[in-house]
């Protein structure tokens, strides 16, 4: 796959950037697996030097890593016409996009997401960020990439837990926007978990299309784009409660989805059997961890949500499947004990 991919990418990048400089940003893991076969030939073909390989992990989405990108851009004398090509997961694309948005007041950039989370969510839509203080993605910008290259072939080497993490965003997209996507997960869940290439391509294409329609309608996240945060209010609090280690983003979002689905049943938006269906999909995809958080674990972190309005929080309430409504609630409403014991 990689020769053809290098060729397509290099032609597109060279066509768009002309003789401007370019820096490739990646992660150490991606550099280890795809260095010789993909990154080196790509760098040669687009006239970039050695790629900058940042340390892996959500806890490395820091100012320090962003500073290393700025250092590399300076060292390579990138001017305002310059480009960044980000090849990696959400941490790499978020940080590279952030650096592109602020360096010399804005460079062009392209994203080549190598994880399922990146291909169905993180790399699409121009949200860029670094973590700061206790809040995830606390500092960032909206800065659309010139293009995003979706190549599900990268998923062949993705660890299973990372694949499941991405599937959580697919479940979210299905619950929020597309019963058809949920049906596909029900029909092909096992094949997808086994990394069937054709099935992964369909899921990625379908999910990306659904997301991009929303992004095109609301690129700056001032309205309808909030729907993509379904499950994320409780999800982010769960992730923080586990110190960003115990549960990964996907597991936390899947649990957040079940919490908000329970609230949706209570307020009559979702039928109990719809919630049951969501639970079964989450369970089958291996996204319902045995050790689960309780409301008391999440409570201290709910107010950190970027969408909070004063002491109240904005949540996306699902139901019926494929539709949502926005509701502003007291944090306590999300913390009812019965919402946190699913199944
Ligand atoms: N990940 C949600 C969004 O891009 O809006």
Short mmCIF file of C-alpha atoms and ligand atoms in Angstrom, two decimals:
data_model
loop_
_atom_site.label_atom_id
_atom_site.label_comp_id
_atom_site.label_asym_id
_atom_site.label_seq_id
_atom_site.Cartn_x
_atom_site.Cartn_y
_atom_site.Cartn_z
CA UNK A 1 0.00 0.00 0.00
CA UNK A 2 2.66 2.47 0.96
CA UNK A 3 4.30 3.05 -2.45
CA UNK A 4 1.00 4.04 -3.97
CA UNK A 5 0.14 6.14 -0.94
CA UNK A 6 3.49 7.96 -0.99
CA UNK A 7 2.96 8.67 -4.66
CA UNK A 8 -0.55 10.09 -4.28
CA UNK A 9 0.36 12.13 -1.22
CA UNK A 10 3.59 13.52 -2.62
CA UNK A 11 1.90 14.59 -5.83
CA UNK A 12 -0.83 16.41 -3.93
CA UNK A 13 1.54 18.06 -1.45
CA UNK A 14 4.05 19.12 -4.12
CA UNK A 15 1.26 20.48 -6.30
CA UNK A 16 -0.15 22.58 -3.45
CA UNK A 17 3.01 23.79 -1.76
CA UNK A 18 5.15 24.51 -4.81
CA UNK A 19 8.69 25.26 -3.64
CA UNK A 20 7.71 26.15 -0.05
CA UNK A 21 9.37 24.26 2.82
CA UNK A 22 7.72 21.37 4.64
CA UNK A 23 8.19 19.55 7.93
CA UNK A 24 6.78 16.10 8.68
CA UNK A 25 5.63 15.53 12.27
CA UNK A 26 4.94 12.03 13.52
CA UNK A 27 5.11 9.89 16.67
CA UNK A 28 7.89 7.54 17.75
CA UNK A 29 5.63 4.52 17.34
CA UNK A 30 4.62 5.48 13.80
CA UNK A 31 8.26 6.26 12.94
CA UNK A 32 9.27 2.81 14.21
CA UNK A 33 6.66 0.96 12.15
CA UNK A 34 6.44 3.14 9.04
CA UNK A 35 9.83 4.87 8.97
CA UNK A 36 11.53 3.02 6.14
CA UNK A 37 8.46 1.95 4.21
CA UNK A 38 6.53 5.19 4.28
CA UNK A 39 7.96 8.23 6.09
CA UNK A 40 11.43 8.17 4.54
CA UNK A 41 10.22 7.90 0.92
CA UNK A 42 7.51 10.49 1.60
CA UNK A 43 10.05 12.94 3.05
CA UNK A 44 12.33 12.40 0.06
CA UNK A 45 9.49 12.88 -2.40
CA UNK A 46 8.30 16.17 -0.87
CA UNK A 47 11.72 17.58 -0.01
CA UNK A 48 11.33 17.38 3.79
CA UNK A 49 14.27 16.56 6.06
CA UNK A 50 14.13 13.89 8.75
CA UNK A 51 10.65 13.70 10.33
CA UNK A 52 10.17 15.00 13.86
CA UNK A 53 9.06 11.99 15.95
CA UNK A 54 7.29 13.10 19.13
CA UNK A 55 6.87 10.86 22.18
CA UNK A 56 3.63 8.86 22.20
CA UNK A 57 0.79 9.21 24.66
CA UNK A 58 -1.99 11.60 25.58
CA UNK A 59 0.15 12.78 28.51
CA UNK A 60 2.71 14.07 26.00
CA UNK A 61 0.26 16.45 24.33
CA UNK A 62 2.09 19.24 26.09
CA UNK A 63 3.58 22.68 25.50
CA UNK A 64 6.94 21.00 25.56
CA UNK A 65 6.02 18.82 22.55
CA UNK A 66 4.50 21.83 20.75
CA UNK A 67 7.72 23.74 21.38
CA UNK A 68 9.69 20.97 19.72
CA UNK A 69 7.59 21.45 16.58
CA UNK A 70 8.31 25.21 16.65
CA UNK A 71 12.04 24.47 17.07
CA UNK A 72 11.96 22.15 14.07
CA UNK A 73 10.10 24.73 11.96
CA UNK A 74 12.68 27.36 12.89
CA UNK A 75 15.61 25.01 12.27
CA UNK A 76 14.22 24.21 8.81
CA UNK A 77 13.66 27.92 8.07
CA UNK A 78 10.00 27.40 7.28
CA UNK A 79 8.48 30.66 6.04
CA UNK A 80 4.83 31.70 5.93
CA UNK A 81 4.17 29.70 2.78
CA UNK A 82 5.41 26.57 4.54
CA UNK A 83 3.65 23.33 5.34
CA UNK A 84 3.39 20.75 8.12
CA UNK A 85 2.40 17.19 7.28
CA UNK A 86 1.17 15.33 10.37
CA UNK A 87 1.34 11.53 10.24
CA UNK A 88 0.02 9.87 13.38
CA UNK A 89 -2.81 9.60 15.88
CA UNK A 90 -4.90 12.32 17.46
CA UNK A 91 -2.08 13.58 19.68
CA UNK A 92 0.15 14.22 16.66
CA UNK A 93 -2.52 15.74 14.42
CA UNK A 94 -3.89 17.94 17.24
CA UNK A 95 -0.44 19.30 18.10
CA UNK A 96 0.83 19.64 14.54
CA UNK A 97 -2.39 21.43 13.57
CA UNK A 98 -1.99 23.72 16.58
CA UNK A 99 1.60 24.52 15.64
CA UNK A 100 0.53 25.16 12.04
CA UNK A 101 -2.18 27.55 13.19
CA UNK A 102 0.08 29.80 15.26
CA UNK A 103 3.56 29.57 13.75
CA UNK A 104 4.19 32.82 11.89
CA UNK A 105 0.42 33.35 12.23
CA UNK A 106 -0.48 30.31 10.21
CA UNK A 107 1.00 27.66 7.92
CA UNK A 108 -0.78 25.19 5.70
CA UNK A 109 -1.02 21.64 6.96
CA UNK A 110 -2.18 18.20 5.94
CA UNK A 111 -3.22 15.32 8.19
CA UNK A 112 -2.53 11.65 7.60
CA UNK A 113 -4.26 10.00 10.57
CA UNK A 114 -2.93 6.52 11.36
CA UNK A 115 -5.45 5.53 14.05
CA UNK A 116 -9.16 4.80 13.76
CA UNK A 117 -9.92 7.63 16.22
CA UNK A 118 -7.99 9.97 13.94
CA UNK A 119 -9.66 8.75 10.76
CA UNK A 120 -13.23 8.95 12.03
CA UNK A 121 -12.94 11.95 14.31
CA UNK A 122 -9.79 13.65 15.62
CA UNK A 123 -8.12 14.62 12.33
CA UNK A 124 -11.34 15.79 10.69
CA UNK A 125 -12.71 19.24 11.17
CA UNK A 126 -9.76 21.45 12.09
CA UNK A 127 -9.84 21.29 15.89
CA UNK A 128 -6.28 21.64 17.15
CA UNK A 129 -5.08 21.55 20.74
CA UNK A 130 -2.59 20.96 23.47
CA UNK A 131 -3.56 19.91 26.99
CA UNK A 132 -3.07 22.44 29.77
CA UNK A 133 -3.59 22.36 33.53
CA UNK A 134 -6.07 19.63 34.41
CA UNK A 135 -8.13 20.15 31.26
CA UNK A 136 -7.76 18.16 28.08
CA UNK A 137 -7.47 20.21 24.87
CA UNK A 138 -7.67 23.34 27.01
CA UNK A 139 -5.65 25.49 24.61
CA UNK A 140 -6.28 25.26 20.88
CA UNK A 141 -7.57 26.74 17.67
CA UNK A 142 -9.76 25.95 14.70
CA UNK A 143 -7.45 25.60 11.73
CA UNK A 144 -8.60 23.48 8.84
CA UNK A 145 -6.03 21.24 7.17
CA UNK A 146 -5.65 21.68 3.41
CA UNK A 147 -6.61 18.02 3.16
CA UNK A 148 -6.90 14.86 5.24
CA UNK A 149 -5.66 11.60 3.77
CA UNK A 150 -7.72 8.65 5.03
CA UNK A 151 -5.78 5.41 4.58
CA UNK A 152 -7.35 2.54 6.58
CA UNK A 153 -4.35 0.35 5.61
CA UNK A 154 -2.54 1.96 8.57
CA UNK A 155 -5.05 0.30 10.90
CA UNK A 156 -3.53 -3.14 10.23
CA UNK A 157 -0.82 -2.42 12.82
CA UNK A 158 -3.03 -0.62 15.33
CA UNK A 159 -3.18 -2.28 18.78
CA UNK A 160 -6.64 -3.80 19.43
CA UNK A 161 -7.39 -1.50 22.34
CA UNK A 162 -6.68 1.52 20.11
CA UNK A 163 -8.97 0.15 17.42
CA UNK A 164 -11.76 -0.25 19.96
CA UNK A 165 -11.09 3.30 21.15
CA UNK A 166 -11.85 4.55 17.62
CA UNK A 167 -14.96 2.39 17.39
CA UNK A 168 -16.36 4.27 20.33
CA UNK A 169 -16.46 7.45 18.20
CA UNK A 170 -18.16 5.42 15.46
CA UNK A 171 -20.83 4.28 17.94
CA UNK A 172 -21.24 7.91 19.05
CA UNK A 173 -21.69 9.05 15.44
CA UNK A 174 -24.23 6.31 14.81
CA UNK A 175 -26.26 7.07 17.94
CA UNK A 176 -26.21 10.81 17.16
CA UNK A 177 -26.69 10.79 13.41
CA UNK A 178 -27.15 7.44 11.72
CA UNK A 179 -29.07 4.32 12.70
CA UNK A 180 -27.65 2.85 9.46
CA UNK A 181 -24.13 3.14 10.82
CA UNK A 182 -25.23 1.44 14.05
CA UNK A 183 -26.75 -1.39 12.02
CA UNK A 184 -23.45 -1.78 10.18
CA UNK A 185 -21.66 -2.09 13.54
CA UNK A 186 -24.17 -4.71 14.62
CA UNK A 187 -23.78 -6.64 11.36
CA UNK A 188 -19.98 -6.44 11.00
CA UNK A 189 -18.69 -5.76 14.54
CA UNK A 190 -16.62 -8.97 14.66
CA UNK A 191 -15.13 -8.43 11.16
CA UNK A 192 -14.22 -4.88 12.10
CA UNK A 193 -12.56 -6.03 15.32
CA UNK A 194 -10.64 -8.55 13.18
CA UNK A 195 -9.50 -5.60 11.02
CA UNK A 196 -11.23 -6.68 7.82
CA UNK A 197 -9.90 -4.06 5.40
CA UNK A 198 -13.05 -3.67 3.26
CA UNK A 199 -15.28 -3.30 6.31
CA UNK A 200 -12.92 -0.79 7.91
CA UNK A 201 -12.88 1.26 4.69
CA UNK A 202 -16.69 1.42 4.67
CA UNK A 203 -16.92 2.39 8.33
CA UNK A 204 -14.24 5.08 7.97
CA UNK A 205 -15.79 6.52 4.79
CA UNK A 206 -19.32 6.53 6.21
CA UNK A 207 -18.33 8.02 9.54
CA UNK A 208 -16.05 10.67 8.02
CA UNK A 209 -18.79 11.75 5.61
CA UNK A 210 -21.30 12.12 8.44
CA UNK A 211 -18.86 14.17 10.50
CA UNK A 212 -17.83 16.43 7.64
CA UNK A 213 -21.44 17.38 6.83
CA UNK A 214 -21.75 18.66 10.41
CA UNK A 215 -18.34 20.40 10.32
CA UNK A 216 -19.20 22.12 7.03
CA UNK A 217 -22.40 23.47 8.59
CA UNK A 218 -20.65 24.69 11.75
CA UNK A 219 -16.86 24.79 11.35
CA UNK A 220 -16.30 26.87 14.51
CA UNK A 221 -18.41 24.69 16.79
CA UNK A 222 -20.93 27.38 17.71
CA UNK A 223 -24.07 25.37 17.06
CA UNK A 224 -24.95 22.09 15.43
CA UNK A 225 -21.41 20.66 15.76
CA UNK A 226 -22.08 20.20 19.48
CA UNK A 227 -23.86 16.98 18.50
CA UNK A 228 -20.41 15.40 18.02
CA UNK A 229 -19.83 15.82 21.75
CA UNK A 230 -22.46 13.21 22.53
CA UNK A 231 -21.17 11.12 25.45
CA UNK A 232 -18.18 13.40 25.93
CA UNK A 233 -19.35 15.41 28.96
CA UNK A 234 -19.42 12.39 31.27
CA UNK A 235 -16.72 10.80 29.07
CA UNK A 236 -14.14 13.53 29.66
CA UNK A 237 -14.90 13.49 33.40
CA UNK A 238 -14.41 9.70 33.48
CA UNK A 239 -11.16 9.99 31.57
CA UNK A 240 -9.88 12.61 34.02
CA UNK A 241 -11.11 10.57 37.01
CA UNK A 242 -8.94 7.69 35.80
CA UNK A 243 -5.92 9.96 35.49
CA UNK A 244 -6.05 9.50 31.68
CA UNK A 245 -4.60 6.00 32.27
CA UNK A 246 -7.26 3.74 33.71
CA UNK A 247 -9.73 4.25 30.87
CA UNK A 248 -8.71 5.49 27.45
CA UNK A 249 -10.68 8.14 25.57
CA UNK A 250 -12.81 5.59 23.71
CA UNK A 251 -13.72 3.58 26.79
CA UNK A 252 -14.56 6.77 28.66
CA UNK A 253 -16.73 8.06 25.79
CA UNK A 254 -18.53 4.71 25.52
CA UNK A 255 -19.33 4.83 29.24
CA UNK A 256 -20.31 8.50 28.92
CA UNK A 257 -22.64 7.49 26.10
CA UNK A 258 -24.36 4.93 28.33
CA UNK A 259 -24.72 7.46 31.15
CA UNK A 260 -26.38 10.02 28.87
CA UNK A 261 -28.51 7.32 27.24
CA UNK A 262 -29.87 6.49 30.70
CA UNK A 263 -30.71 10.16 31.23
CA UNK A 264 -32.35 10.18 27.79
CA UNK A 265 -34.57 7.24 28.76
CA UNK A 266 -35.54 8.98 32.00
CA UNK A 267 -36.55 12.16 30.19
CA UNK A 268 -38.50 10.24 27.53
CA UNK A 269 -36.21 10.93 24.56
CA UNK A 270 -35.00 7.37 24.13
CA UNK A 271 -36.86 4.08 24.46
CA UNK A 272 -35.37 1.59 26.96
CA UNK A 273 -34.91 -0.91 24.11
CA UNK A 274 -32.87 1.67 22.15
CA UNK A 275 -30.60 2.13 25.15
CA UNK A 276 -30.33 -1.64 25.46
CA UNK A 277 -29.26 -1.79 21.82
CA UNK A 278 -26.55 0.80 22.38
CA UNK A 279 -25.36 -1.10 25.46
CA UNK A 280 -25.16 -4.35 23.47
CA UNK A 281 -23.12 -2.72 20.71
CA UNK A 282 -20.74 -1.17 23.27
CA UNK A 283 -20.40 -4.52 25.04
CA UNK A 284 -19.79 -6.49 21.82
CA UNK A 285 -17.10 -4.06 20.74
CA UNK A 286 -15.30 -4.59 24.04
CA UNK A 287 -15.90 -1.05 25.22
CA UNK A 288 -17.55 -1.75 28.56
CA UNK A 289 -14.61 -2.25 30.96
CA UNK A 290 -15.05 -4.53 33.97
CA UNK A 291 -13.83 -1.87 36.38
CA UNK A 292 -16.19 1.04 36.01
CA UNK A 293 -16.28 4.48 37.54
CA UNK A 294 -19.09 5.69 39.77
CA UNK A 295 -20.68 9.15 39.77
CA UNK A 296 -18.56 10.11 42.80
CA UNK A 297 -15.41 9.55 40.71
CA UNK A 298 -16.59 11.76 37.85
CA UNK A 299 -18.18 14.52 39.96
CA UNK A 300 -15.03 16.59 40.66
CA UNK A 301 -14.24 16.80 36.95
CA UNK A 302 -17.60 17.67 35.38
CA UNK A 303 -17.16 21.43 35.74
CA UNK A 304 -13.94 21.28 33.67
CA UNK A 305 -16.01 20.61 30.56
CA UNK A 306 -15.28 23.30 27.98
CA UNK A 307 -18.98 23.56 27.22
CA UNK A 308 -19.97 24.42 30.81
CA UNK A 309 -21.95 27.60 31.23
CA UNK A 310 -21.30 29.00 34.70
CA UNK A 311 -22.14 26.16 37.09
CA UNK A 312 -24.38 24.41 34.58
CA UNK A 313 -23.30 22.00 31.86
CA UNK A 314 -24.53 21.50 28.35
CA UNK A 315 -25.24 17.93 27.35
CA UNK A 316 -26.32 16.31 24.11
CA UNK A 317 -29.26 14.04 24.82
CA UNK A 318 -29.72 11.19 22.33
CA UNK A 319 -33.00 9.77 21.09
CA UNK A 320 -34.64 8.52 19.08
CA UNK A 321 -31.55 6.83 17.58
CA UNK A 322 -29.99 9.11 14.95
CA UNK A 323 -31.34 12.28 16.59
CA UNK A 324 -30.29 14.44 19.53
CA UNK A 325 -31.29 17.52 21.51
CA UNK A 326 -29.19 19.95 23.52
CA UNK A 327 -30.00 20.39 27.20
CA UNK A 328 -28.45 22.59 29.88
CA UNK A 329 -28.49 20.84 33.26
CA UNK A 330 -27.06 20.96 36.76
CA UNK A 331 -24.06 18.59 37.04
CA UNK A 332 -25.98 16.67 39.72
CA UNK A 333 -28.56 15.59 37.13
CA UNK A 334 -25.87 13.58 35.33
CA UNK A 335 -24.69 12.04 38.57
CA UNK A 336 -27.79 10.08 39.55
CA UNK A 337 -26.59 6.71 40.82
CA UNK A 338 -28.90 4.71 38.53
CA UNK A 339 -27.35 6.23 35.36
CA UNK A 340 -23.99 4.74 36.28
CA UNK A 341 -24.99 1.08 36.56
CA UNK A 342 -25.67 0.06 32.99
CA UNK A 343 -26.69 -3.24 31.43
N1 LIG B 1 -14.53 15.77 18.11
C1 LIG B 1 -15.64 16.63 18.02
C2 LIG B 1 -15.51 17.68 16.97
O1 LIG B 1 -14.62 17.63 16.14
O2 LIG B 1 -16.29 18.59 16.97
#
